[in-house]
Amino acid sequence: MREVRTPHWGCGRSRGGSWRFTAAGFARALSCVLGAALFTIHFGGSAEAASKQPSTFGKESIFGKVNTQVDKTQPMRLQGDQLIYDKAGNRVIARGNVEIYYNDNILTADEVVYDQGGGTLTAVGNVTLKEPQGNVIRADRYTLTDDFRDGFVQSLSVVSQDQSTITADRAVRRGGNVNEFENGRFTPCKSDGGTPPLWCLSAARIIHDADAATITYQDAYFEIYGQPVFYLPYFQSPDPSVKRKSGFLTPQYGHSSTLGYITGIPYYWAIAPNYDLTLTPTYLSDQGLLMQAEWRHRLANGQYNVKLAGIDQNYRDLPPDGSPDNIGLKSYDGLRGSVETHGVFALSSWWKFGWDVTAETDDQFRRFYKLDSVLVTDRVNQIYLTGQSDRNYFNATLYQFQGLLSTDTPQTEGYTHPIINYNYVFADPVLGGELKWNTNVLSFTREDGAVVDPITGQSANENINRIVSELKWRRRLTDAIGISYTPFADVRGDVYQYDNYNNPADATATYPGTFVGSNTVTRGIVDGGMTVSYPWVANTASASHVIEPIGQIVAHQESIPQRWLPNEDAQSLVFDDTNLFSTSKFSGYDRIETGTRANVGLQYTFQSHDGGYARFLAGESYHLSGDNIYLNPGRDADGNYIYTPVSGLQTSRSDYVLGVYLAPIDEFRIISQSRFDQDTMDLRREDAAMVFNFGPLSTQIGYSYSSDAILLDPTDPDPVQQELLASATLRLTDRWSIGGMTRYDVDKKELRYDSVQIKYADECFALTASYIESNYSEQTIEADRTFMLRFELKHLGDFAAKTDALDFNLGGEERVN
């Protein structure tokens, strides 16, 4: 006879031995006891709706929908050691190592009796049925119809592809899609012979309806290591093999010092195959009822979603601001909320349309109710249209810029309506080189009293309209000894129309500058030059070395009147190795280089034959003649420089820049971009990042440093800005891991944000414990410390609980100022 595995007899104690607990097993059991409260009377779900909290487990399911489209023209193949024809009883009896193949079903048993009159098969002894969807059913006796649709099973054990098991004393299949299990037990957890599985659902009756995509448990217990911990008179969950089904999702629990106790029960409504709605009423004991809704819609050429959130706010419930009766926060009284929507649609193979928009009643709402991270300090909304082909690129974008801090002014908020970029590369060479045509169109408005008309005393909106069009030509030549010559030339024309802005050229820290009512100006720019490099190559048995001196000369007009023009897109000025050989170091069009400038550098590249890589680039820039636009940038209406006056380019000889790029192995990479004072060699700016992965350890570190403030004000008591951002994950075992991240202000010696996470995950259960500390405070937003637990039970969902009111063992109620 064939030997098969003895069916697992449920979640209780093993009949042959006592319990054996390891430290890990005890921790898992305790965690499951805490998480047992996640079950409700009716438990629906959606794999798509739960994608915000991705599951630790795969998507395999023990409950695949049975294929009822049986092809009765296919033959049934039967073989065994002995075959008996019972003509009187109209039966065929096969005995000894019986195997039957029919419609991708494989049935093996010690004996099979085929009743031709009744159209049934009865298998006896070591019965194993392998279904097309991958399930393996084991039983002592199995009676089923000859089309394998209906059946009656005794001493059943079902094992799915992912090793989830169902055991039952008896089972009946009806209609090919309804399975009823009597005294059934379900678990996705593995266990040895002496220890019950970690968790299990046992029920007097388990009904799986594949058509309705539901699993119903009647008179059920949730058991941990064989011990019942939670009774469920009736419990229903969606079939794990389906992605979308209406029903309640996992409840949310938590506590916050500003929000109070948090309880939310999301409801997912699968309205149609391509759109759905999730409603999440959340009760906050200190603030009231927060309502949230998310609509998602997928169409043939794209998709979009809309998220709504709102609450009827009582300003007296907000954290005290020091004013009597919180009167300073009265502006937040009444309805507060937000609308968030995202979408993207493919209009054709080349064209794409989309948007990313969030509108809110006030700047504090989404961060206070933890809908956004407290680190979000601005809001950028956009609607865009993009087209791209082999040699053409077009983009038109509407932007809305909004600051979220109390220190923001009208200067930090504005609208583009729109900004357009068009780029075209000519197919045929021109003078042997590549010719590009770039066009930029900007229409911009800054509202809410950005400037004040000195004549009328009234605030006014600042408006700027600009068209920039340029032709750029490049050609690369190489002579007989390997010297590379790259001549280039640019021709550009600008048209500006603006009104109601302050002239930045005559502004000071206390005086906003001359008010300009309305004007239209044009300017033409011509520049050209050449880049020369001479790479020296040396090859060895293990690597190649390239030493390359690089020189560049760029000639512009000696002077162009532009300091008095508005500056909206050239406010970022960071001088490093990446733009050492750029014809202009500015980030945008509103400011351009003038005069003649020479850029020189030396580059070394190492490439080993086993994949190791290193590159170093060092150099500086010389202003030879004309107006140095990097000096005296001017100020905006708030008295701030419109770009930094100490970029390292403000002198005739620039600061030194150094770029270091190291990747000796795939698991280790370093990027460093440095700037050193050209007189003292003091470090002025540093941006560095490191990625290191070795075995179970994975780390990322970022470091930024700037001492430019001391150049602006030598008496500044805090001229250095340093920040460290680091994260690491260590896999302790194949199931345990620990990780964390920190954001540390080095010069102020204070943590801005940090978190620690411990995670356990096996084939059926996952537990994540996180501690998060934020030291940001702004109006209604307070510094807090949060402890969060999240449980996942495979096929049943997850449970999350968090609190920022920690006991003394985890730091206490201590406030962070």
XYZ file of N, CA and C in Angstrom, residues 684 686 702-710 716-725 743-752:
93
model
N 33.415 74.662 2.734
C 32.266 75.557 2.708
C 30.948 74.803 2.532
N 29.283 70.628 1.799
C 29.492 69.200 1.614
C 28.138 68.500 1.534
N 23.206 59.910 4.776
C 23.343 61.162 4.049
C 23.788 62.262 5.003
N 24.716 63.105 4.541
C 25.263 64.166 5.385
C 25.353 65.442 4.560
N 24.895 66.540 5.139
C 25.000 67.848 4.480
C 25.628 68.848 5.441
N 26.455 69.751 4.869
C 27.204 70.724 5.660
C 27.287 72.016 4.864
N 27.077 73.134 5.550
C 27.232 74.442 4.909
C 27.709 75.441 5.950
N 28.780 76.185 5.597
C 29.286 77.249 6.472
C 29.226 78.596 5.759
N 28.364 78.723 4.740
C 28.281 79.966 3.979
C 27.781 81.137 4.819
N 27.034 80.847 5.897
C 26.458 81.933 6.691
C 27.541 82.817 7.295
N 28.699 82.257 7.585
C 29.766 83.066 8.203
C 30.316 84.096 7.223
N 27.765 86.000 13.169
C 26.668 85.052 13.354
C 27.089 83.981 14.357
N 26.349 83.806 15.479
C 26.746 82.810 16.480
C 26.535 81.366 16.004
N 25.742 81.196 14.956
C 25.474 79.839 14.470
C 25.642 79.802 12.949
N 26.884 79.958 12.458
C 27.100 80.084 11.020
C 27.116 78.753 10.275
N 27.124 77.650 10.989
C 27.258 76.340 10.357
C 25.922 75.607 10.411
N 25.569 75.000 9.296
C 24.379 74.161 9.221
C 24.819 72.748 8.849
N 24.495 71.806 9.717
C 24.861 70.411 9.489
C 23.671 69.523 9.804
N 23.466 68.529 8.970
C 22.371 67.598 9.214
C 22.793 66.207 8.773
N 22.372 65.235 9.558
C 22.697 63.836 9.283
C 21.398 63.054 9.146
N 21.268 62.317 8.067
C 20.111 61.459 7.839
C 20.622 60.049 7.621
N 17.083 61.604 11.837
C 17.415 62.877 11.208
C 17.916 63.780 12.325
N 19.206 64.116 12.273
C 19.877 64.750 13.408
C 20.479 66.076 12.969
N 20.148 67.146 13.694
C 20.738 68.463 13.468
C 22.052 68.504 14.236
N 23.169 68.421 13.514
C 24.474 68.234 14.156
C 24.898 69.473 14.923
N 24.779 70.666 14.296
C 25.298 71.861 14.971
C 24.432 72.268 16.155
N 23.118 71.953 16.114
C 22.259 72.261 17.253
C 22.192 71.107 18.251
N 22.772 69.976 17.864
C 22.821 68.791 18.737
C 21.440 68.357 19.196
N 20.528 68.194 18.236
C 19.193 67.730 18.595
C 18.636 66.826 17.499
N 17.893 65.827 17.942
C 17.211 64.929 17.018
C 15.961 65.618 16.494
N 15.813 65.627 15.180
C 14.614 66.191 14.591
C 13.556 65.115 14.394
